[in-house]
PDB file of N, CA and C in Angstrom:
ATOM      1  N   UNK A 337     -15.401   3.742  -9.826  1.00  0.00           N
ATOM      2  CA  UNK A 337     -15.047   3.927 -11.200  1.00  0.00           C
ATOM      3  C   UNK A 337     -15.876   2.958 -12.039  1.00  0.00           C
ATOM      4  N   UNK A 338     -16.193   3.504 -13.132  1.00  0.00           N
ATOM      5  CA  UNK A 338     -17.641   2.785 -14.125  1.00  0.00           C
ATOM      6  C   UNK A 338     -16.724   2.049 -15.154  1.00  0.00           C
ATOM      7  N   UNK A 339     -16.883   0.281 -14.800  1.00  0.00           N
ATOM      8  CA  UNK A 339     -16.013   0.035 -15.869  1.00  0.00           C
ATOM      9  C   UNK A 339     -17.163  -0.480 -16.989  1.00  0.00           C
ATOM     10  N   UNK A 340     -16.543  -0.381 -18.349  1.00  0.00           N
ATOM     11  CA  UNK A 340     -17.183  -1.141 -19.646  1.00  0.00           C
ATOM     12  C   UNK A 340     -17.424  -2.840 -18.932  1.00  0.00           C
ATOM     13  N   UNK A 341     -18.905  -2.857 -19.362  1.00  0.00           N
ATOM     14  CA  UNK A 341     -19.080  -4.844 -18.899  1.00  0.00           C
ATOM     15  C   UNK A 341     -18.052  -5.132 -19.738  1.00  0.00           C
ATOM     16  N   UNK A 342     -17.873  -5.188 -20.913  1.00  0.00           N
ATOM     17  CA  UNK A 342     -16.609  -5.806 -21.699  1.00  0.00           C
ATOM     18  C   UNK A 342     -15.632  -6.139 -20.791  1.00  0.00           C
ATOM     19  N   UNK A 343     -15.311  -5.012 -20.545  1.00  0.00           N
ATOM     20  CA  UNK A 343     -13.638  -5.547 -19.707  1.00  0.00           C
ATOM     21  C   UNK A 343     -13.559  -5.529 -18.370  1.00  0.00           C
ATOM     22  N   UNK A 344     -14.988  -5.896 -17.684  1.00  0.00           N
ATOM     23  CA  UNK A 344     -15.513  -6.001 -16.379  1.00  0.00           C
ATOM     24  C   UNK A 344     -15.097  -7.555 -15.799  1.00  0.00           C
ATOM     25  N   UNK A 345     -14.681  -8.768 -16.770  1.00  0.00           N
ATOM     26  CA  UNK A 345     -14.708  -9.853 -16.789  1.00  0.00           C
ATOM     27  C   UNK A 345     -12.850  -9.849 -16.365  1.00  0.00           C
ATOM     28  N   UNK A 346     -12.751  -9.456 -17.740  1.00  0.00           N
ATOM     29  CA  UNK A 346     -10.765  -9.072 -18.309  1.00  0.00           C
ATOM     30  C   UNK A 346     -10.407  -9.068 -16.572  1.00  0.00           C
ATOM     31  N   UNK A 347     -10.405  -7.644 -15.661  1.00  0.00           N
ATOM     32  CA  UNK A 347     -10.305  -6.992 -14.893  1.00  0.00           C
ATOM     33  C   UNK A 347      -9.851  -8.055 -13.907  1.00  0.00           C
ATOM     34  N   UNK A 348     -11.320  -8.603 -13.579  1.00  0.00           N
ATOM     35  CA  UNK A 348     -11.881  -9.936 -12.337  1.00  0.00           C
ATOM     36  C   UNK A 348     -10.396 -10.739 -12.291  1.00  0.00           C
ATOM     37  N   UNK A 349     -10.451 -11.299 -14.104  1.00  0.00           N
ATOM     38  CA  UNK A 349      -9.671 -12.575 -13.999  1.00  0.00           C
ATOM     39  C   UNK A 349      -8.248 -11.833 -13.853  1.00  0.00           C
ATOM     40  N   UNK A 350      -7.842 -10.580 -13.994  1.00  0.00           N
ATOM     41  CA  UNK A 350      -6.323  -9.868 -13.738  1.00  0.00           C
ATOM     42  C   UNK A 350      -5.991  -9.045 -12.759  1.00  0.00           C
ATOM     43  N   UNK A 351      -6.586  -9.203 -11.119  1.00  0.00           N
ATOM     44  CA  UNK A 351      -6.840  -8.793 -10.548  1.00  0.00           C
ATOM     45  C   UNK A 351      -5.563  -7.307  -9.989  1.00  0.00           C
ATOM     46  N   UNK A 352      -4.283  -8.019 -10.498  1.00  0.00           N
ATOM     47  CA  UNK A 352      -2.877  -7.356 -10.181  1.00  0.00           C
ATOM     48  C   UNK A 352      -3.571  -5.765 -11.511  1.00  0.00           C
ATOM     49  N   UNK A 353      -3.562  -6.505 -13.009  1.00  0.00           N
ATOM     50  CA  UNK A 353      -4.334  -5.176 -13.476  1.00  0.00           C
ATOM     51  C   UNK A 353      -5.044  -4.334 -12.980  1.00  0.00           C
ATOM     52  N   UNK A 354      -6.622  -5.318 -12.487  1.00  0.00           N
ATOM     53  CA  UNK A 354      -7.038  -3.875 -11.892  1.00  0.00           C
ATOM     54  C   UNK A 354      -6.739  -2.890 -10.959  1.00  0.00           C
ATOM     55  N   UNK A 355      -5.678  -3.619 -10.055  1.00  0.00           N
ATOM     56  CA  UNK A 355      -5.515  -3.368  -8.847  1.00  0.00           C
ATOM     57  C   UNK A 355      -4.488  -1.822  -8.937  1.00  0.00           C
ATOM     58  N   UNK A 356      -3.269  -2.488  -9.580  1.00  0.00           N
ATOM     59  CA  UNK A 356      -2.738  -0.890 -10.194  1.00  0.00           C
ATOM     60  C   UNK A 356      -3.792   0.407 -11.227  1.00  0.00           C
ATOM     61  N   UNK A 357      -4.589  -0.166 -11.604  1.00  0.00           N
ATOM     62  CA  UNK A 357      -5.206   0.886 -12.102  1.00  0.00           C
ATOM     63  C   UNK A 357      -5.933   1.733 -11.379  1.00  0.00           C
ATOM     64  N   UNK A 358      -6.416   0.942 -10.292  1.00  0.00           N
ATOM     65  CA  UNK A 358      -7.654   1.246  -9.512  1.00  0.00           C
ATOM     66  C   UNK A 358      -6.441   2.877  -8.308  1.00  0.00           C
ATOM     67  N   UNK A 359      -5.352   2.265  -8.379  1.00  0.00           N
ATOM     68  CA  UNK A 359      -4.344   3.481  -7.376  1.00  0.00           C
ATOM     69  C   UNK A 359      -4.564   4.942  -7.656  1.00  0.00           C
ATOM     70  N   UNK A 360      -5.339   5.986  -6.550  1.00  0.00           N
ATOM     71  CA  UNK A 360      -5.396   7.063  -6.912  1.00  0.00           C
ATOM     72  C   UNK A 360      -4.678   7.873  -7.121  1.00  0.00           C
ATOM     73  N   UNK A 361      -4.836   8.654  -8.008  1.00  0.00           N
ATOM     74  CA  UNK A 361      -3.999   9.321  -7.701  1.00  0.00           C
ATOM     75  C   UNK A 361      -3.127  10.539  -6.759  1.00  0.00           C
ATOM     76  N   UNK A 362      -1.761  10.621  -6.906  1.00  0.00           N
ATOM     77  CA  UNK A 362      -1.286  11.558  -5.649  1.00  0.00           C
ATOM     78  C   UNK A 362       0.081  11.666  -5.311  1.00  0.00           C
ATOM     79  N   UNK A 363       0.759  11.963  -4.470  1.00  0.00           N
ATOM     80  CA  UNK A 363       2.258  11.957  -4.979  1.00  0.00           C
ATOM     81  C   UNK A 363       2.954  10.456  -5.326  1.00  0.00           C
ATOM     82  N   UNK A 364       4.028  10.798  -5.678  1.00  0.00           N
ATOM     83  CA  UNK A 364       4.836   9.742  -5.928  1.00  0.00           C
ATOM     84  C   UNK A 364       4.835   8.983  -5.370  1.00  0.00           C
ATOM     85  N   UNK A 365       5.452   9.382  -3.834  1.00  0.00           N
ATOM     86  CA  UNK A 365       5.116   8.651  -2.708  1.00  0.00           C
ATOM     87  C   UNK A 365       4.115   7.488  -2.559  1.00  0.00           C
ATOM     88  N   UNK A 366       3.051   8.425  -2.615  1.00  0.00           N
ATOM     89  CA  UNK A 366       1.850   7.626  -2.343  1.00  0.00           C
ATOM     90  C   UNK A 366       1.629   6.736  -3.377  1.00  0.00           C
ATOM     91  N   UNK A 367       1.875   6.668  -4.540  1.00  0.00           N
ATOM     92  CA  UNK A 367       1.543   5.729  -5.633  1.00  0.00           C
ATOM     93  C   UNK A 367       2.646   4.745  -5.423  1.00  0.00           C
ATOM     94  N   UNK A 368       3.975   5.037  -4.873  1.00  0.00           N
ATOM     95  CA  UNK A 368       5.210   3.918  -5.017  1.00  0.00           C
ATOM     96  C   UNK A 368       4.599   2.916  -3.933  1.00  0.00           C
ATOM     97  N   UNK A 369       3.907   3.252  -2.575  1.00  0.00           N
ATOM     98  CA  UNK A 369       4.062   3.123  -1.594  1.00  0.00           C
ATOM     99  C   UNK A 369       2.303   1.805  -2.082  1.00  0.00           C
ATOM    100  N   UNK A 370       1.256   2.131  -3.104  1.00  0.00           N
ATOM    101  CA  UNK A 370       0.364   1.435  -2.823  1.00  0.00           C
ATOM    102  C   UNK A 370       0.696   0.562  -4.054  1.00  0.00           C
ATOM    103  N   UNK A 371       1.807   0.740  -4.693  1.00  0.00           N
ATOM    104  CA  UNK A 371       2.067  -0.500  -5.965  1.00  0.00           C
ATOM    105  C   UNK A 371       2.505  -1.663  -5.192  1.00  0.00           C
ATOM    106  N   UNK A 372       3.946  -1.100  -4.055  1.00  0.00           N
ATOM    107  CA  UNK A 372       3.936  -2.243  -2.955  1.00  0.00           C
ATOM    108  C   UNK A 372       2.966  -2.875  -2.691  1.00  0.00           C
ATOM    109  N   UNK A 373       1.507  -2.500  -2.016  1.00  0.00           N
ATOM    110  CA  UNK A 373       0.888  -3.157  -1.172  1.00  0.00           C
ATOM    111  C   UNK A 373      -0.030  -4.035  -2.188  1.00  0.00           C
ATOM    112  N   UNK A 374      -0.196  -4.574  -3.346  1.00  0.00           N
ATOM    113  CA  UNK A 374      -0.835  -5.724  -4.081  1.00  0.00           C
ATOM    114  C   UNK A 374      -1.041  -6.049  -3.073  1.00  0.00           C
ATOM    115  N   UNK A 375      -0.541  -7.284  -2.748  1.00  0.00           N
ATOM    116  CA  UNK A 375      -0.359  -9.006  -2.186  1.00  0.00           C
ATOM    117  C   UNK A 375      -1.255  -8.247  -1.242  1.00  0.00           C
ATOM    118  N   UNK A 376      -0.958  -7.114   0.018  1.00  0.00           N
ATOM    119  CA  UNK A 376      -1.446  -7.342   1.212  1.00  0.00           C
ATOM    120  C   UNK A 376      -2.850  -6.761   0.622  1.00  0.00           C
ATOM    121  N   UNK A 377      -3.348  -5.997  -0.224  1.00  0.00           N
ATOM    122  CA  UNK A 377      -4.293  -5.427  -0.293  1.00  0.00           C
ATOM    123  C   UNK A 377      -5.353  -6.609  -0.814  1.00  0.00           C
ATOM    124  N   UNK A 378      -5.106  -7.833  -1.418  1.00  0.00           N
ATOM    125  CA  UNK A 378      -5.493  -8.436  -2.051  1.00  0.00           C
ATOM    126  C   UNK A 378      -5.576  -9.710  -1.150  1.00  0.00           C
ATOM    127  N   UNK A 379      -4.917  -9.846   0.190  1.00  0.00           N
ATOM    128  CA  UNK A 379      -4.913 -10.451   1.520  1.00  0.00           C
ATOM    129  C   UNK A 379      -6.137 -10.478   1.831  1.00  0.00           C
ATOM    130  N   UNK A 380      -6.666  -8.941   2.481  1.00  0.00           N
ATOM    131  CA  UNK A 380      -7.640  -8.237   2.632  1.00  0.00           C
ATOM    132  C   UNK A 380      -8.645  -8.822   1.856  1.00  0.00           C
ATOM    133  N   UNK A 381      -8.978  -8.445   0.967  1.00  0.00           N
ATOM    134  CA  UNK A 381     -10.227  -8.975  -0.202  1.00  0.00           C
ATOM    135  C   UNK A 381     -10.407 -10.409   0.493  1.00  0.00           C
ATOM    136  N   UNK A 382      -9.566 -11.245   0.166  1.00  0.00           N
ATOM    137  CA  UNK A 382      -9.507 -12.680   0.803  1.00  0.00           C
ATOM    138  C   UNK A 382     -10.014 -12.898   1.665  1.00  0.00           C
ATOM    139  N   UNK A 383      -9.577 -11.992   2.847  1.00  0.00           N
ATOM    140  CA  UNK A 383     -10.412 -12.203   3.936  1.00  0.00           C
ATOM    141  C   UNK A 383     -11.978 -11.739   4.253  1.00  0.00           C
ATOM    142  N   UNK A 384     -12.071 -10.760   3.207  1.00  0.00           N
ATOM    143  CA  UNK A 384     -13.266 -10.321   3.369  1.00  0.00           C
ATOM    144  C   UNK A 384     -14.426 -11.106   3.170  1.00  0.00           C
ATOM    145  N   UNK A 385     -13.847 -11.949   2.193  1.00  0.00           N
ATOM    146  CA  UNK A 385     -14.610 -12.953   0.960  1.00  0.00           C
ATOM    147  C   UNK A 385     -14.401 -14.069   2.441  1.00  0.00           C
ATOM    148  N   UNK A 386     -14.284 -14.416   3.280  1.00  0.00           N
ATOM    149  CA  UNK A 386     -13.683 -15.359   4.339  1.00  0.00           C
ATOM    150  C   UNK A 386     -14.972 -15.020   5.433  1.00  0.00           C
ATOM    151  N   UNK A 387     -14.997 -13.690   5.378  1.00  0.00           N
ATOM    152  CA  UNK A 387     -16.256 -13.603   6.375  1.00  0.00           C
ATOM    153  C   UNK A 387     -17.603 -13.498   5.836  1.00  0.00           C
ATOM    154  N   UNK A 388     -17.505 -13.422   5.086  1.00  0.00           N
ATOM    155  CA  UNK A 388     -18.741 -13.207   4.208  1.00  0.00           C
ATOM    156  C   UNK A 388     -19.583 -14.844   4.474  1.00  0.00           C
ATOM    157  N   UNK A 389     -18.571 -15.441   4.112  1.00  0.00           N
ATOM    158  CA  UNK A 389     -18.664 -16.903   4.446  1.00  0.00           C
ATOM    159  C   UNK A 389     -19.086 -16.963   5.601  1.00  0.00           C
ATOM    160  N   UNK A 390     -18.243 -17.112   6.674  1.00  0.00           N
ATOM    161  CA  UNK A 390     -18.618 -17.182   8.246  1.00  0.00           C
ATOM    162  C   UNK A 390     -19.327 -16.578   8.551  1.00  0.00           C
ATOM    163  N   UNK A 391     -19.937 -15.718   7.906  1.00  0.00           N
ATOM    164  CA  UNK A 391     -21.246 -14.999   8.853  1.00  0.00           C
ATOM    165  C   UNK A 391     -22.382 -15.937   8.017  1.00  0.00           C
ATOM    166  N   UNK A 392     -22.031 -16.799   7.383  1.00  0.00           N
ATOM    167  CA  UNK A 392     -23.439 -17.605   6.895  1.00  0.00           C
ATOM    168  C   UNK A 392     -23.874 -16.835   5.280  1.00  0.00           C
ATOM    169  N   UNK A 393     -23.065 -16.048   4.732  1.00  0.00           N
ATOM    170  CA  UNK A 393     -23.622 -15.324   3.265  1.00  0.00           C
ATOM    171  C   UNK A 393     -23.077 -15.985   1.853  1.00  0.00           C
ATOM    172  N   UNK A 394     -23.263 -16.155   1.024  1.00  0.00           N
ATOM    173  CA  UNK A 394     -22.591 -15.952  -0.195  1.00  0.00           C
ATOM    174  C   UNK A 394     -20.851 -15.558  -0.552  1.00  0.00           C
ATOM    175  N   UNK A 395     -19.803 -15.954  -1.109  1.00  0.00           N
ATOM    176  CA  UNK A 395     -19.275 -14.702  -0.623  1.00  0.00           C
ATOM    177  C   UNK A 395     -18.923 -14.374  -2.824  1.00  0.00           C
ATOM    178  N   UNK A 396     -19.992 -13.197  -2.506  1.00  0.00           N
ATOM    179  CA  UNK A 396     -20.378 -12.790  -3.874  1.00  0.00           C
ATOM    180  C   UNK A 396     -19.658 -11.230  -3.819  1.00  0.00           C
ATOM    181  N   UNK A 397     -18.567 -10.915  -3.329  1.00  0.00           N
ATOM    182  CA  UNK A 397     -17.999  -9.783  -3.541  1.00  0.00           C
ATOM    183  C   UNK A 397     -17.457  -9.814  -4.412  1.00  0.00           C
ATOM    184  N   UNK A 398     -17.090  -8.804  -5.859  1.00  0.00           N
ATOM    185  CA  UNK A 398     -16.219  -8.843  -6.529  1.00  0.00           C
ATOM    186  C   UNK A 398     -14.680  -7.739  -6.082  1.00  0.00           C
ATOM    187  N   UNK A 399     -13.996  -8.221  -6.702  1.00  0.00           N
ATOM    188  CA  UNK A 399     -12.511  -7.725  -6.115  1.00  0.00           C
ATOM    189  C   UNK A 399     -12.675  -5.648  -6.761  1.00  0.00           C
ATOM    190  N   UNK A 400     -13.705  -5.470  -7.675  1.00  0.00           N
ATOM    191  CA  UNK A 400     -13.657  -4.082  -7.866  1.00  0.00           C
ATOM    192  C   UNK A 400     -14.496  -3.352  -6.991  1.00  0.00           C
ATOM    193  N   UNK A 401     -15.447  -4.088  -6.730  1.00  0.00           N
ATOM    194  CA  UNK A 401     -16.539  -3.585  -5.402  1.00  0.00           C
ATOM    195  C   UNK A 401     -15.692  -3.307  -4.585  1.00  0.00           C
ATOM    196  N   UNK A 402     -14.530  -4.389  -4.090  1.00  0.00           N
ATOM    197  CA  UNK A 402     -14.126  -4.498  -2.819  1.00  0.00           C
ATOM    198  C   UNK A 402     -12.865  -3.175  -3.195  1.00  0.00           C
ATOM    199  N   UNK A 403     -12.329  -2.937  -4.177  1.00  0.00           N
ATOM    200  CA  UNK A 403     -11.486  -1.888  -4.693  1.00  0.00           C
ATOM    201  C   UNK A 403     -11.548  -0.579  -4.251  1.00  0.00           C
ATOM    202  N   UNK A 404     -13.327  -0.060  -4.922  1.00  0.00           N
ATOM    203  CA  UNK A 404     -14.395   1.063  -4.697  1.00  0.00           C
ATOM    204  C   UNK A 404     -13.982   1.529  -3.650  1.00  0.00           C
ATOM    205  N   UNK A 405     -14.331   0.419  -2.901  1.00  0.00           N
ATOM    206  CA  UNK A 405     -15.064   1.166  -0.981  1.00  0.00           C
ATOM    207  C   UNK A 405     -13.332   1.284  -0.420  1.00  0.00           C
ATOM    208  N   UNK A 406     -12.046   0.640  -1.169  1.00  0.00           N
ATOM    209  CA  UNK A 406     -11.028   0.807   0.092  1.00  0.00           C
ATOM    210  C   UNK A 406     -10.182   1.624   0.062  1.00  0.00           C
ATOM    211  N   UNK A 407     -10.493   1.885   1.473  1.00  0.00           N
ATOM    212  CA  UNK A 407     -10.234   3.675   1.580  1.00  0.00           C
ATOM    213  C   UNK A 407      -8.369   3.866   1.711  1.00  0.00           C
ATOM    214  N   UNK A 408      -7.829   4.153   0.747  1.00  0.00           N
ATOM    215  CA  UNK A 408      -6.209   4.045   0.290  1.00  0.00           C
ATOM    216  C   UNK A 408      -6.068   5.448   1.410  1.00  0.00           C
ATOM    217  N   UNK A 409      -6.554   6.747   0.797  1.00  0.00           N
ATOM    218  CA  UNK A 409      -6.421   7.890   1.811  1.00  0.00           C
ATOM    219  C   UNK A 409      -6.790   7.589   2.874  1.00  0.00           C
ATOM    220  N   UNK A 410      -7.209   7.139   3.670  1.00  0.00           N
ATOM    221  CA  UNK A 410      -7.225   6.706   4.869  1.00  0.00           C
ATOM    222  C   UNK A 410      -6.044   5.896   5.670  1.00  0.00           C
ATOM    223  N   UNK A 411      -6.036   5.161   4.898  1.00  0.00           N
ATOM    224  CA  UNK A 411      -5.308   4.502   5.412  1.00  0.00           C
ATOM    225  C   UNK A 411      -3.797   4.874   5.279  1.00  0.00           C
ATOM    226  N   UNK A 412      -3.038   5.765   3.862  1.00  0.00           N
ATOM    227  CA  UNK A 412      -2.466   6.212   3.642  1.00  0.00           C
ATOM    228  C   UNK A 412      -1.928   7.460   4.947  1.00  0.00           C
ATOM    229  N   UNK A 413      -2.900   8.024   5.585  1.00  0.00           N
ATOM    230  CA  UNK A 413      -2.913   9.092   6.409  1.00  0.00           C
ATOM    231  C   UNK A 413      -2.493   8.709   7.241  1.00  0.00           C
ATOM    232  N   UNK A 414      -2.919   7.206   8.413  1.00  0.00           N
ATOM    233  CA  UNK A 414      -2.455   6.987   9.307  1.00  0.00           C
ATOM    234  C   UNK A 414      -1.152   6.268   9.386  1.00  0.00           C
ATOM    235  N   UNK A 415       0.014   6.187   8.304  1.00  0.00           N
ATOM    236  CA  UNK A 415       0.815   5.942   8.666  1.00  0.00           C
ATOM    237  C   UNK A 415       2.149   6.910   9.006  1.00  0.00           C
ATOM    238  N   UNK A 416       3.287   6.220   9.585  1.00  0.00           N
ATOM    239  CA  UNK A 416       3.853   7.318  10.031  1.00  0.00           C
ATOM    240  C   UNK A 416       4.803   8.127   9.489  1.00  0.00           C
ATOM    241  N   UNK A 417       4.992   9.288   9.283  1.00  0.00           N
ATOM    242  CA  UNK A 417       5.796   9.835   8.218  1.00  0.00           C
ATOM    243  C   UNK A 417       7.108   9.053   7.430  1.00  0.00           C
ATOM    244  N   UNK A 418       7.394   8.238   8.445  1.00  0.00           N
ATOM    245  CA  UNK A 418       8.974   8.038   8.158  1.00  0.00           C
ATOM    246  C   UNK A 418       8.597   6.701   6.432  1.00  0.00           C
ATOM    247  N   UNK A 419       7.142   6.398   7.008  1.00  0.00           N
ATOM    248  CA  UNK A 419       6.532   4.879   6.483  1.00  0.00           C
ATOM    249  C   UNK A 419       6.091   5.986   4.714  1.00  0.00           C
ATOM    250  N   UNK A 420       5.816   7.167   5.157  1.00  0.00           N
ATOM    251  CA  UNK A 420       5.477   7.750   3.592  1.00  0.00           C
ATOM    252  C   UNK A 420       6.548   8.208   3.507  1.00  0.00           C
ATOM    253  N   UNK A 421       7.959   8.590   3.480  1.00  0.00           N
ATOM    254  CA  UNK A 421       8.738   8.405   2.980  1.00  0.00           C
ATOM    255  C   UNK A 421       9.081  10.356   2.980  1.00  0.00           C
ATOM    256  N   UNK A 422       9.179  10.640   4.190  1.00  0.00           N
ATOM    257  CA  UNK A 422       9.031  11.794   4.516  1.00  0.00           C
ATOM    258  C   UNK A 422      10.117  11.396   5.475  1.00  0.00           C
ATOM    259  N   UNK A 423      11.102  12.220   4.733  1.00  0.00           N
ATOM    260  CA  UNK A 423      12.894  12.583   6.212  1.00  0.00           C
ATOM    261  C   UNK A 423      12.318  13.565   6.802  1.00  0.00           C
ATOM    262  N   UNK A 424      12.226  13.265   8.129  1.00  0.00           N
ATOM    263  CA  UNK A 424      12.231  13.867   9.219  1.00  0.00           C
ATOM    264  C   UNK A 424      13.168  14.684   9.516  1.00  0.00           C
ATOM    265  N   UNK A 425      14.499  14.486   9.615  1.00  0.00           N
ATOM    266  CA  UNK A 425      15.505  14.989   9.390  1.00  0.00           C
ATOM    267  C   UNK A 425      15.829  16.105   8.583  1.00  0.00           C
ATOM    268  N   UNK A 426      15.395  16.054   7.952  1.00  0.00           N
ATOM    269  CA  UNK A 426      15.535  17.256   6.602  1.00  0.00           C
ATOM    270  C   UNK A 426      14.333  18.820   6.877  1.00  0.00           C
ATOM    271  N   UNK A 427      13.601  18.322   7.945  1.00  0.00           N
ATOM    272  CA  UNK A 427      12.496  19.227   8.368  1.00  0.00           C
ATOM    273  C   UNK A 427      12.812  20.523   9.644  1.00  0.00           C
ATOM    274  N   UNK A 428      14.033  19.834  10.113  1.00  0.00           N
ATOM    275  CA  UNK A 428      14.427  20.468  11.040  1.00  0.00           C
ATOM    276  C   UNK A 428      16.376  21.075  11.239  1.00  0.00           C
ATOM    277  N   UNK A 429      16.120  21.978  11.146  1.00  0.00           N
ATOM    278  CA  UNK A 429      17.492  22.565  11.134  1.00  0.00           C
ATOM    279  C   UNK A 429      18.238  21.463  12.406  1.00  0.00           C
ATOM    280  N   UNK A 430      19.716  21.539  12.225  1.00  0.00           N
ATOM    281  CA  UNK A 430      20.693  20.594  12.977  1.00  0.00           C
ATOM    282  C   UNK A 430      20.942  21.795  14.020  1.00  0.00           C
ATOM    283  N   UNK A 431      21.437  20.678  15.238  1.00  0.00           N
ATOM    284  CA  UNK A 431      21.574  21.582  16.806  1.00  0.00           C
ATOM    285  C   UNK A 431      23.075  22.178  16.388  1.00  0.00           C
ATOM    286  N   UNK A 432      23.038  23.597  17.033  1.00  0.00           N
ATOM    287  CA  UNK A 432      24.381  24.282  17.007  1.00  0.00           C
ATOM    288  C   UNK A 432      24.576  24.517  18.082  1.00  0.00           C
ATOM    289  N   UNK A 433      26.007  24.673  18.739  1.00  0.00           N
ATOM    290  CA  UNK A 433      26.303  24.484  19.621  1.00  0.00           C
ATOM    291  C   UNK A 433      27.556  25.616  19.470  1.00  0.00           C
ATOM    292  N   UNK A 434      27.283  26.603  20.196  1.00  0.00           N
ATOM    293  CA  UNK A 434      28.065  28.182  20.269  1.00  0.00           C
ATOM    294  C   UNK A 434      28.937  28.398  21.584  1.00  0.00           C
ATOM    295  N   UNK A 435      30.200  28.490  21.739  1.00  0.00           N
ATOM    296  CA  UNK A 435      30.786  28.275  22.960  1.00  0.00           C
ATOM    297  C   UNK A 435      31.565  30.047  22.770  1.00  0.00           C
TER     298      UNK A 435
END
């Protein structure tokens, strides 16, 4: 996403801002489920910025670069239904039992 340099700075220093903005869109679900994950998503960045270091580089990532590339549908996909907020229960008719 192409931000204005203007508020390319704003963004950096409000990272919780960009971070909800940056959430794609998609069901409810999925948007309730990545407003939760700030802190850990922003873990991540941290660490990224951590190796960047240890491998001997700069660590010149910005938190929207690092935004861009992270793959929410992906990761969104591999969790397990019950975790997106999908009753299992409700998918399958209840056992009857006919005597």
């Amino acid at each position: 996403m192409a931000v204005n340099e203007l508020w390319q700075g704003f963004l950096e220093q409000n990272p919780d801002i960009y971070y909800q903005g940056m959430i794609p869109k998609g069901t409810p679900g999925f948007a309730d489920y990545w407003r939760r994950q700030s802190g850990n998503v922003w873990n991540q960045y941290q660490g990224a910025l951590g190796k960047q270091v240890l491998g001997g580089g700069v660590p010149n990532m910005m938190f929207g670069d690092f935004l861009n590339q992270y793959p929410f549908a992906k990761y969104w996909s591999e969790l397990s239904p019950a975790s997106r907020g999908i009753n299992m229960g409700a998918l399958s008719p209840g056992l009857l039992w006919r005597m």
